[in-house]
PDB file of C-alpha atoms and ligand atoms in Angstrom:
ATOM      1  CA  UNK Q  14       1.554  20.538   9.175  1.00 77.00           C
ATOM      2  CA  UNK Q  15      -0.198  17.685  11.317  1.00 87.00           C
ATOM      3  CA  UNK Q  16       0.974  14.355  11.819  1.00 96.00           C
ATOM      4  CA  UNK Q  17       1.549  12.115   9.307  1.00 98.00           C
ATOM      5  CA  UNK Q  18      -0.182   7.969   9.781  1.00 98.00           C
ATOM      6  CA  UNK Q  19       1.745   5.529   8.291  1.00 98.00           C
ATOM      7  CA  UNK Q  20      -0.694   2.235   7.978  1.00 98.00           C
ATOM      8  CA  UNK Q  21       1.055  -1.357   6.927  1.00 98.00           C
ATOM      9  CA  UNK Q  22      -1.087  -4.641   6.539  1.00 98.00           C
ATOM     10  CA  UNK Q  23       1.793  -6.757   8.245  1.00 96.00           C
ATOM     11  CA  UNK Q  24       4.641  -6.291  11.064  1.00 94.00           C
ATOM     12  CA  UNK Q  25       7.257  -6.720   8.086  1.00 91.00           C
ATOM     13  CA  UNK Q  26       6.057  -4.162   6.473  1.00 91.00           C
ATOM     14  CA  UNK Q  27       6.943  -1.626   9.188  1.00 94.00           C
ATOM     15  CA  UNK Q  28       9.097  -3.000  11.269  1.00 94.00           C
ATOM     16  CA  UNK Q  29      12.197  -1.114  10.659  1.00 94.00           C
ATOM     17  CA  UNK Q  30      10.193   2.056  10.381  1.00 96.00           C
ATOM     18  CA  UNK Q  31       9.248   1.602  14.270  1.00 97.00           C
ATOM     19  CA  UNK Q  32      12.623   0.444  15.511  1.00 96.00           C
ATOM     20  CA  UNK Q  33      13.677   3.728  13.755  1.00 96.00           C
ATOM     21  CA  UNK Q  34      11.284   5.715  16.138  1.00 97.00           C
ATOM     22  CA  UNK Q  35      12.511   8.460  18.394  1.00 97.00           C
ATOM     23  CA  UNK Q  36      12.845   7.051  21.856  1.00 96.00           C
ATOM     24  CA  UNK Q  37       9.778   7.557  24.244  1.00 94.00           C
ATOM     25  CA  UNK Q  38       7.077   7.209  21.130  1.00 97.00           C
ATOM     26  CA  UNK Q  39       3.550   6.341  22.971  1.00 98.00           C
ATOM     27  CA  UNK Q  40       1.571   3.012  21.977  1.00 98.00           C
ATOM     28  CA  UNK Q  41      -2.046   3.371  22.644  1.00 98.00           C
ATOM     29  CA  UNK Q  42      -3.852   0.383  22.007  1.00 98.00           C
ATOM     30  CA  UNK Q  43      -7.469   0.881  20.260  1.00 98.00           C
ATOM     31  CA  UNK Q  44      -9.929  -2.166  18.748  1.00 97.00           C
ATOM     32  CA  UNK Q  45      -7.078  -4.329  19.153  1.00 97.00           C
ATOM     33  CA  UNK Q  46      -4.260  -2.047  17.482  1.00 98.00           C
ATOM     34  CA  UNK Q  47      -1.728  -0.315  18.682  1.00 98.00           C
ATOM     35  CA  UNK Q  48      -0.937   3.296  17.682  1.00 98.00           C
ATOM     36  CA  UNK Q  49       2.785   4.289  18.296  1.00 98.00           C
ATOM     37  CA  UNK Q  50       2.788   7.979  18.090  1.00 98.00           C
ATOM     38  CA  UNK Q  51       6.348  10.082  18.556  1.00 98.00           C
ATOM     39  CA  UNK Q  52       8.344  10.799  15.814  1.00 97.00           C
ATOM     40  CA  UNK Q  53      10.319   9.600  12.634  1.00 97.00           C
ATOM     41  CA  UNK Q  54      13.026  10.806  10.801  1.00 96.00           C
ATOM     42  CA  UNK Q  55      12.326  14.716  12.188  1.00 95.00           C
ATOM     43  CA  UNK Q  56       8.280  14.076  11.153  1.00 96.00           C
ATOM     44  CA  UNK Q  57       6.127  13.782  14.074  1.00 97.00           C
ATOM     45  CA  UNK Q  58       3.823  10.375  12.802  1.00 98.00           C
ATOM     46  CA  UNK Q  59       1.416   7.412  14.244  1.00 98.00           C
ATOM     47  CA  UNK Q  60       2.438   4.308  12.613  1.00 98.00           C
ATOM     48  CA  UNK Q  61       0.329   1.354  12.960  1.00 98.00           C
ATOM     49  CA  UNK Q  62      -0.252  -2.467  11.832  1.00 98.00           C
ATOM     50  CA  UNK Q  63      -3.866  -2.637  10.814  1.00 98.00           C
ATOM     51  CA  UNK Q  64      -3.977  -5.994   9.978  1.00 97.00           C
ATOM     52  CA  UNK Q  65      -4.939  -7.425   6.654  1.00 98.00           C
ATOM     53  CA  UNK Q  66      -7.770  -6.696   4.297  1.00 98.00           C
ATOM     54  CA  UNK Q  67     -10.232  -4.209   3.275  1.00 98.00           C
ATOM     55  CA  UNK Q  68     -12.091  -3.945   6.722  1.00 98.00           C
ATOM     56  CA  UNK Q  69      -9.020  -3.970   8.986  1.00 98.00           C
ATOM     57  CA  UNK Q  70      -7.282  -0.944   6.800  1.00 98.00           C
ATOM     58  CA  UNK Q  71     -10.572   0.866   6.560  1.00 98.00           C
ATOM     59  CA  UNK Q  72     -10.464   0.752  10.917  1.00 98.00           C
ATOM     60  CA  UNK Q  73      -7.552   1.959  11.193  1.00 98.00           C
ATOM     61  CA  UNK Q  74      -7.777   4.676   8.965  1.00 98.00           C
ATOM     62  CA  UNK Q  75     -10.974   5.831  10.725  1.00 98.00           C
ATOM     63  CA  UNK Q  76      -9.098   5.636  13.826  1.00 98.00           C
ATOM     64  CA  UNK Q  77      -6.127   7.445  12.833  1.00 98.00           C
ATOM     65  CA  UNK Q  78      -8.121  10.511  11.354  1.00 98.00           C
ATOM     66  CA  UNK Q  79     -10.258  10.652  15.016  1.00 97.00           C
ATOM     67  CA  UNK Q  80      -7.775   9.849  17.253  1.00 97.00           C
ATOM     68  CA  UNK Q  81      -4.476  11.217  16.527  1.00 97.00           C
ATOM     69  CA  UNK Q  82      -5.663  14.189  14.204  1.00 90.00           C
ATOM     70  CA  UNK Q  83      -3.357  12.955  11.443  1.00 98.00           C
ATOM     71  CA  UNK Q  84      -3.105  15.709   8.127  1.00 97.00           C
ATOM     72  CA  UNK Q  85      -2.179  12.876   5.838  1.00 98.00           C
ATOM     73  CA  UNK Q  86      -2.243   8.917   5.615  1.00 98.00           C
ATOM     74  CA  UNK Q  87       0.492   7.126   4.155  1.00 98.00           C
ATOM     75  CA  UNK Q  88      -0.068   2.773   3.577  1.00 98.00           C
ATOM     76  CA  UNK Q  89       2.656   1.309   3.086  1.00 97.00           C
ATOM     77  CA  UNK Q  90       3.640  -2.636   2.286  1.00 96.00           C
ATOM     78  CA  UNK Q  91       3.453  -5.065  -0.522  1.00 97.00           C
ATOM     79  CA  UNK Q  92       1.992  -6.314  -4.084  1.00 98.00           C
ATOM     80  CA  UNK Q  93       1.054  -8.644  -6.159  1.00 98.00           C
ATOM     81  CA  UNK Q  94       2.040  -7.530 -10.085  1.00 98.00           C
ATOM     82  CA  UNK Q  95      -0.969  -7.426 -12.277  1.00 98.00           C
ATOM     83  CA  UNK Q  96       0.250  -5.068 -15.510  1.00 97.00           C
ATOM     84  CA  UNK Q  97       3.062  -6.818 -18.106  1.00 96.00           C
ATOM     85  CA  UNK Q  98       5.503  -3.662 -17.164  1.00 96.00           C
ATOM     86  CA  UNK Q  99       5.601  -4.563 -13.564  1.00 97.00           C
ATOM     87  CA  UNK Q 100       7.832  -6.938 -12.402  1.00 95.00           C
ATOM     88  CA  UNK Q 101       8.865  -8.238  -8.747  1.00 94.00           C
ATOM     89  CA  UNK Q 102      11.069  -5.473  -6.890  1.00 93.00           C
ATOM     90  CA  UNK Q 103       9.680  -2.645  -8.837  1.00 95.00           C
ATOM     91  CA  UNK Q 104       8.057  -0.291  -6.916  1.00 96.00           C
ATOM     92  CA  UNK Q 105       4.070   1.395  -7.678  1.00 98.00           C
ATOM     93  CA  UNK Q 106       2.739   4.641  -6.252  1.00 98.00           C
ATOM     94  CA  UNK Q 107      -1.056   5.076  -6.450  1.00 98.00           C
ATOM     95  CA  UNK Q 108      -2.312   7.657  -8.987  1.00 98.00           C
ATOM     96  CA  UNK Q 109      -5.511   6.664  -8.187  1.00 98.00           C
ATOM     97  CA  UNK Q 110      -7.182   3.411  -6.109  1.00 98.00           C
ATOM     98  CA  UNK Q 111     -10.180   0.912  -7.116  1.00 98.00           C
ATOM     99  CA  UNK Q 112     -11.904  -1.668  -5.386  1.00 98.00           C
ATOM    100  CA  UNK Q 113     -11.984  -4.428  -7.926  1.00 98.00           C
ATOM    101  CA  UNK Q 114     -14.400  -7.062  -5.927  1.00 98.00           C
ATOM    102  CA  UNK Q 115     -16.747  -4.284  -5.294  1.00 98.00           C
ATOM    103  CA  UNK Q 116     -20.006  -5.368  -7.580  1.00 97.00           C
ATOM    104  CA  UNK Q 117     -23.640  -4.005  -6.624  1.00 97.00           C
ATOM    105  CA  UNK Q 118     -24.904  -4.445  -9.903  1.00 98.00           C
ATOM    106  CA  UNK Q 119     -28.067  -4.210 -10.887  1.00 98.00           C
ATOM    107  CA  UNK Q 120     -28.097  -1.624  -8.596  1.00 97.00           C
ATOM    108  CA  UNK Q 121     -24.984  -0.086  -9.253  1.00 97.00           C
ATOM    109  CA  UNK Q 122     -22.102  -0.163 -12.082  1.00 96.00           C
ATOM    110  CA  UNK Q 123     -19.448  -2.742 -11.632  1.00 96.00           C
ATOM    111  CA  UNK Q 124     -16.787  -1.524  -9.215  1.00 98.00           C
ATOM    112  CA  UNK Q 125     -18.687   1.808  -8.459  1.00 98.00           C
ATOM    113  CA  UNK Q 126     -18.774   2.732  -4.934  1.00 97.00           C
ATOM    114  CA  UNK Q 127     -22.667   2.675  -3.873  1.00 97.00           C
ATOM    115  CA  UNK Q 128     -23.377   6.535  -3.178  1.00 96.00           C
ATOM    116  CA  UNK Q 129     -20.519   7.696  -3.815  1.00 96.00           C
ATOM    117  CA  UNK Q 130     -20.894   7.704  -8.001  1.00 94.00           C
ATOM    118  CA  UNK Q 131     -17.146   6.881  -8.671  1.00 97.00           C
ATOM    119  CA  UNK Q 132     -15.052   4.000  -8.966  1.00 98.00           C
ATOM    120  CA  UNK Q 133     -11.740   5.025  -8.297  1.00 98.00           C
ATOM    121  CA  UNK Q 134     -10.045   7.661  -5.754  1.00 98.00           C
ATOM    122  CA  UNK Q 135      -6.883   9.836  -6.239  1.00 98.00           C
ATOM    123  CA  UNK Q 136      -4.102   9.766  -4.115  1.00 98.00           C
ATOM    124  CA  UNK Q 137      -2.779  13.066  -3.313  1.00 98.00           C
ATOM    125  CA  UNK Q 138      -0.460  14.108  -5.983  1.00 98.00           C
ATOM    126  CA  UNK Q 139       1.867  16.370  -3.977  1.00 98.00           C
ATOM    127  CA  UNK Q 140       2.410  13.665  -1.190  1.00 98.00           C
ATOM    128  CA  UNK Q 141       2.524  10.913  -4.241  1.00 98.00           C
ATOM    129  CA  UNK Q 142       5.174  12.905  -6.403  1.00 98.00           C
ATOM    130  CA  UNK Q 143       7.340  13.049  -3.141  1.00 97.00           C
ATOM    131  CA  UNK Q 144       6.684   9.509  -2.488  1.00 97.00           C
ATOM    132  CA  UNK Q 145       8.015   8.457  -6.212  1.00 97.00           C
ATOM    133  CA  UNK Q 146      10.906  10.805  -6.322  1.00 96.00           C
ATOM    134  CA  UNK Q 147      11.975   9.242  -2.798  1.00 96.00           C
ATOM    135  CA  UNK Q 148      11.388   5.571  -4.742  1.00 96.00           C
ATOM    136  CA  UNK Q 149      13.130   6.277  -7.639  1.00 95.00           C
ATOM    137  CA  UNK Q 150      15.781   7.874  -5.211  1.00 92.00           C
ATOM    138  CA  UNK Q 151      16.000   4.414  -3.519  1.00 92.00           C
ATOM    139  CA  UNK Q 152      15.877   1.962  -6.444  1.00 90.00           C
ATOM    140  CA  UNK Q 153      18.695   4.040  -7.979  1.00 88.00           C
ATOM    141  CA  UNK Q 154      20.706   3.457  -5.080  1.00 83.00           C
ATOM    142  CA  UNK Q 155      19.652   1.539  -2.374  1.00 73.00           C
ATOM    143  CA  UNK Q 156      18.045  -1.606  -3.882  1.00 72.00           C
ATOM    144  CA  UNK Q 157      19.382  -5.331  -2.446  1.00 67.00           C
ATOM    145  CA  UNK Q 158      19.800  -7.898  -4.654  1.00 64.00           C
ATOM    146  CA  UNK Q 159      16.314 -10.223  -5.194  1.00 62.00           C
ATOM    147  CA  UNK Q 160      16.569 -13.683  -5.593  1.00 58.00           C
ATOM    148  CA  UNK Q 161      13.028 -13.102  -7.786  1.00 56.00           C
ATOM    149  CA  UNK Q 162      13.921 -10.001  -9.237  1.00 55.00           C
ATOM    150  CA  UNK Q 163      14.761 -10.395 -13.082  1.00 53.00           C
ATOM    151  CA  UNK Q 164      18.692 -10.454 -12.994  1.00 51.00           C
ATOM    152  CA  UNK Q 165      18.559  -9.022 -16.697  1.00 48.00           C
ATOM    153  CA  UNK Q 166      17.095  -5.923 -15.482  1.00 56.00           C
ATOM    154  CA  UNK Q 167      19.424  -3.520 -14.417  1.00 62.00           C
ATOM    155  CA  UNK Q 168      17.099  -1.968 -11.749  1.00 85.00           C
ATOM    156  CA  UNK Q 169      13.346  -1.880 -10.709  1.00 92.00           C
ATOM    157  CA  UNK Q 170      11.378   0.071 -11.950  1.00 95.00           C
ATOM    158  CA  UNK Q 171       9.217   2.949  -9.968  1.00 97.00           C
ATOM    159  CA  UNK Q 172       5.423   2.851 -11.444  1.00 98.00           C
ATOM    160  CA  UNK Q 173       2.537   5.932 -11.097  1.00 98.00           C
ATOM    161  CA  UNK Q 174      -0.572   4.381 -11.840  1.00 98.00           C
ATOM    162  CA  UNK Q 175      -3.879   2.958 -10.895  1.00 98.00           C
ATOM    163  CA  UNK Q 176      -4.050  -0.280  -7.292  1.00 98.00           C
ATOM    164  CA  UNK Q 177      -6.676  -2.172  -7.648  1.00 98.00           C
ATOM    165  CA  UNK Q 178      -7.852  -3.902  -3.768  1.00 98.00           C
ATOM    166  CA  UNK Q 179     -10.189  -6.318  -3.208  1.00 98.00           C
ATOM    167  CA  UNK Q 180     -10.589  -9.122  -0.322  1.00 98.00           C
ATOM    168  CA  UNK Q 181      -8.728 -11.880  -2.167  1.00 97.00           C
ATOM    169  CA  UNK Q 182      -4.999 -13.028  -2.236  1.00 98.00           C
ATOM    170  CA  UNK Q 183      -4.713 -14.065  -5.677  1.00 97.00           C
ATOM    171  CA  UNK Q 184      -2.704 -17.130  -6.175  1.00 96.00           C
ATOM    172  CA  UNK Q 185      -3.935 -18.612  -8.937  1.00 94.00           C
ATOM    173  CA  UNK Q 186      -3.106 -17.886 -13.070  1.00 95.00           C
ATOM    174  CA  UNK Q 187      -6.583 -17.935 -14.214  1.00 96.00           C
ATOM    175  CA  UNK Q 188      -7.858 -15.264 -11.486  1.00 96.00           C
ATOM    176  CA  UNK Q 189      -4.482 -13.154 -12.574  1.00 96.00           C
ATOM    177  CA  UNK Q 190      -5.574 -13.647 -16.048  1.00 96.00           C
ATOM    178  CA  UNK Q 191      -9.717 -12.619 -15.721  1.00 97.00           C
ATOM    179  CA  UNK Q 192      -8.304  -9.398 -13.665  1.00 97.00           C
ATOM    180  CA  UNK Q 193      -5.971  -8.097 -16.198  1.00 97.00           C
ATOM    181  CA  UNK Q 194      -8.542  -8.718 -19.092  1.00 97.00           C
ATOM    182  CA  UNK Q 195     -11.235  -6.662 -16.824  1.00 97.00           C
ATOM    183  CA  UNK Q 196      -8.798  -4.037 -15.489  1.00 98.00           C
ATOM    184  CA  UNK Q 197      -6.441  -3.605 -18.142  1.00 97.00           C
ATOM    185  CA  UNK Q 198      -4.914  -0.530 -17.004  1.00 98.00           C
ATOM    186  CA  UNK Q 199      -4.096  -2.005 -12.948  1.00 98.00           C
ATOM    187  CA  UNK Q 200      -0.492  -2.007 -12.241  1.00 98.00           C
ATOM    188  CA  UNK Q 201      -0.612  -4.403  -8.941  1.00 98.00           C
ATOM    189  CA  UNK Q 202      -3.178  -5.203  -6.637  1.00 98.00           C
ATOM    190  CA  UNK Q 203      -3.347  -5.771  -2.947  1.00 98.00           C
ATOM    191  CA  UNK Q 204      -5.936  -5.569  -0.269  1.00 98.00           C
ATOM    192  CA  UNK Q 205      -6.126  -2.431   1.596  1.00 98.00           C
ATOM    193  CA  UNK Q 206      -4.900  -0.152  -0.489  1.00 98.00           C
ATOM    194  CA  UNK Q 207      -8.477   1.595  -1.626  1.00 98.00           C
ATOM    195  CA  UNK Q 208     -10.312   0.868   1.636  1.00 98.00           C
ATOM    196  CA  UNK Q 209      -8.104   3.614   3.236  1.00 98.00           C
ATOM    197  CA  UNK Q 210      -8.394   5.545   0.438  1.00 98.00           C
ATOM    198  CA  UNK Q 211     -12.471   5.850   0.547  1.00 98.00           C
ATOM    199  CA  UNK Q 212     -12.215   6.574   4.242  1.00 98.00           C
ATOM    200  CA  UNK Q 213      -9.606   9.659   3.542  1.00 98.00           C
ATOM    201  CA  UNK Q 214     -11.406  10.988   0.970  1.00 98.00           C
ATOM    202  CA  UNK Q 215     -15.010  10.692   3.400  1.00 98.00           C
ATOM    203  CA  UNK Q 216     -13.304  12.632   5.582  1.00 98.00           C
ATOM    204  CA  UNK Q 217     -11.296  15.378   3.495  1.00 98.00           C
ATOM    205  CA  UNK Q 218      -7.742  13.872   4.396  1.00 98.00           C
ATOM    206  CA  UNK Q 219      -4.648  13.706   1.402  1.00 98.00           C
ATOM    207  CA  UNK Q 220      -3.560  10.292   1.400  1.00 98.00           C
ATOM    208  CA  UNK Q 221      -1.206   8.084  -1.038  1.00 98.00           C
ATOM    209  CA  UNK Q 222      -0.217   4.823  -1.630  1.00 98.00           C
ATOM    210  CA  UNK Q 223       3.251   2.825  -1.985  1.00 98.00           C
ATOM    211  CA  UNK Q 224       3.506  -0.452  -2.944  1.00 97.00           C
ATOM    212  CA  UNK Q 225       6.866  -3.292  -4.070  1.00 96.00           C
ATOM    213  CA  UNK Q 226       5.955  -5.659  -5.872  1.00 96.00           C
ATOM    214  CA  UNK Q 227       6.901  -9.247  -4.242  1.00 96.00           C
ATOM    215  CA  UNK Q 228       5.191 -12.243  -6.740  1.00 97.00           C
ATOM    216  CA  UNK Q 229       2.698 -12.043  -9.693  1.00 96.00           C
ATOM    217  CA  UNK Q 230      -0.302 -12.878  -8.408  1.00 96.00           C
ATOM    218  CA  UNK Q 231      -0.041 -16.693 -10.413  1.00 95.00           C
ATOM    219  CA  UNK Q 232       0.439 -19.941  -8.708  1.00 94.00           C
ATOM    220  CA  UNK Q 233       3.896 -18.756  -7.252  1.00 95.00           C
ATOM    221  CA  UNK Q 234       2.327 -16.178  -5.301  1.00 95.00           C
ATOM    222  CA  UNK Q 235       2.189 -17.383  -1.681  1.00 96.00           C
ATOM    223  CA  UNK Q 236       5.662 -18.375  -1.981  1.00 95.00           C
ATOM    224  CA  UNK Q 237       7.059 -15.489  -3.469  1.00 94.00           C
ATOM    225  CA  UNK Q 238       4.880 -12.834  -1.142  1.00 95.00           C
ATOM    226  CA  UNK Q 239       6.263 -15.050   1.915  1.00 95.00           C
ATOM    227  CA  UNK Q 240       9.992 -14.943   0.505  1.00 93.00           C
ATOM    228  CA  UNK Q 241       9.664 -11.439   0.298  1.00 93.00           C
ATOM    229  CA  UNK Q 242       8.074 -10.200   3.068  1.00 93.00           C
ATOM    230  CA  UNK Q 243      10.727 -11.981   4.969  1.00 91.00           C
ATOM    231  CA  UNK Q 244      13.812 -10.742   3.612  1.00 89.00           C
ATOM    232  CA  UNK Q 245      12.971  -7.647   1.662  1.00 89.00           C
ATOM    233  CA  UNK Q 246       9.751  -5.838   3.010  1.00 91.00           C
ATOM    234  CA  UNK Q 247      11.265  -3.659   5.531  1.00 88.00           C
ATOM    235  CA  UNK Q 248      14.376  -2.413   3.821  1.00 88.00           C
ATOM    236  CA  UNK Q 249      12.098  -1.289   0.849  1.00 91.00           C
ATOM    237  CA  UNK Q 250       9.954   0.439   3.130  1.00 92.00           C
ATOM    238  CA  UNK Q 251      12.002   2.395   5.677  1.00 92.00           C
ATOM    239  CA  UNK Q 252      14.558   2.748   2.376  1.00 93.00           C
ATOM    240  CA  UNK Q 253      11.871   4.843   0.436  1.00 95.00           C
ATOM    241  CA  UNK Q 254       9.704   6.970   3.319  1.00 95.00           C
ATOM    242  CA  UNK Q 255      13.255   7.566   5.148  1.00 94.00           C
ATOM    243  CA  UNK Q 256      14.702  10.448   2.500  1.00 91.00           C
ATOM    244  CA  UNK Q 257      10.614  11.671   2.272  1.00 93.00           C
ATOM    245  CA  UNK Q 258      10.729  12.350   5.862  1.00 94.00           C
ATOM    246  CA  UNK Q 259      13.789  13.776   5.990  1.00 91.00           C
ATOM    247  CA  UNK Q 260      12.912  15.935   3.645  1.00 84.00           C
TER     248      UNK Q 260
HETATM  249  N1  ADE N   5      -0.214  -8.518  -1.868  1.00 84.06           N
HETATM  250  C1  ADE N   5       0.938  -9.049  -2.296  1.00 84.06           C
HETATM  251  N2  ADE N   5       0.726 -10.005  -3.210  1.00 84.06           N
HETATM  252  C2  ADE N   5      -0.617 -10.085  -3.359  1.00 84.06           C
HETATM  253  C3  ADE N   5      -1.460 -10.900  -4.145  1.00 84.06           C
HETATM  254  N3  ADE N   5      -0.953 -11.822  -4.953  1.00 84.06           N
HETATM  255  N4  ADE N   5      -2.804 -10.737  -4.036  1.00 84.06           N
HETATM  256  C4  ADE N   5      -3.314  -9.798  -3.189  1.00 84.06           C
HETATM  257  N5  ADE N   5      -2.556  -9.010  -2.426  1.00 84.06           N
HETATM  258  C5  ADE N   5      -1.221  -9.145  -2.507  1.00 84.06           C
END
């Protein structure tokens, strides 16, 4: 099997799994990224920060599929709770990504991606099964204590279901509200999520998705996200994808 890219939006969002790099990796710096490519837990990867957003993840999944001749894209990093279920510290895999402020109408349905005639995109369910069992794995064990995180709950809970991405932090109730009413069956959003998605399935590559959940998208959200990115982001991360690699 090929290399395996693992994409994050944010340096705390992969920070521990690049200080947990085999010694002697290679960084080659393209468009203004850099590409550290060695190996990781036994699994020979590129990891890379692609910055935020639909474009930026979309970049550096192009790159990562030309360049380094990756066999399957992992992004990693955090969300914003959408669904009722989902709470902050639980943990989503994608089933399947959408782009929720994607809207060509007239000329298209709502959300569909022009010329492509679909809406959403599946992850790869081998990749995503081994992705959950390593989540569950973690949250059974592994979790630290949350100062968001419901204390009633005894742990978080590991989601399969559908990411919805778009170009928009949402901090604000009302937004939260109008996206749940219009995508009922979202667990979290984010923003890169489906952008690398539509560029590995353009070019034939498995891919999945693996989100925790740090705020719920209302009027706490910047505070929460920052809160969480800053203590929590990179145990969460190198806790799950270290047992997948492994294994
Ligand atoms: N990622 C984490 N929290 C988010 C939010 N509230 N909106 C968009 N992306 C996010």
């Amino acid at each position: 099997m090929g290399r395996l890219a693992i994409l994050g939006a944010l340096h705390e969002e992969i920070a521990d799994l690049l200080a947990a790099m085999d010694p002697g990796a290679a960084i080659h710096r393209i468009a203004m990224r850099d590409f550290h490519v060695g190996t990781l837990w036994g699994t020979p990867c590129v990891i890379a920060l692609s910055r935020i957003g639909k474009v930026a993840a979309a970049a550096t999944a192009s790159i990562v599929i030309q360049e380094f001749q990756v066999s399957r894209v992992i992004f990693t990093g955090l969300a914003g709770g959408l669904h009722p279920r989902v709470r902050v510290g639980d943990v989503v895999v994608a089933k399947a990504l959408m782009q929720h402020d994607m809207d060509a109408r007239p000329l298209f349905g709502r959300h569909e991606i022009p010329l492509l005639g679909r809406v959403c995109f599946d992850a790869d369910p081998g990749l995503s099964a081994a992705l959950q069992a390593s989540a569950e794995e973690f949250v059974r064990i592994g979790v630290p204590p949350s100062p968001q995180a419901d204390a009633a709950r005894a742990q978080p809970a590991v989601h399969h279901g559908l990411i919805a991405t778009g170009d928009v932090f949402v901090n604000d109730n009302d937004l939260a509200h109008a996206l749940r009413e219009r995508l009922p069956d979202a667990l979290c959003l984010e923003m890169e999520g489906a952008a690398m998605a539509q560029v590995c399935h353009e070019f034939g590559i498995p891919y999945a998705v693996m989100r925790v959940v740090s705020d719920t998208a209302d009027h706490a959200a910047k505070a929460d996200f920052t809160d969480f990115l800053v203590n929590l982001a990179r145990v969460y991360t190198a806790g799950i994808l270290k047992p997948l690699l492994l294994s």
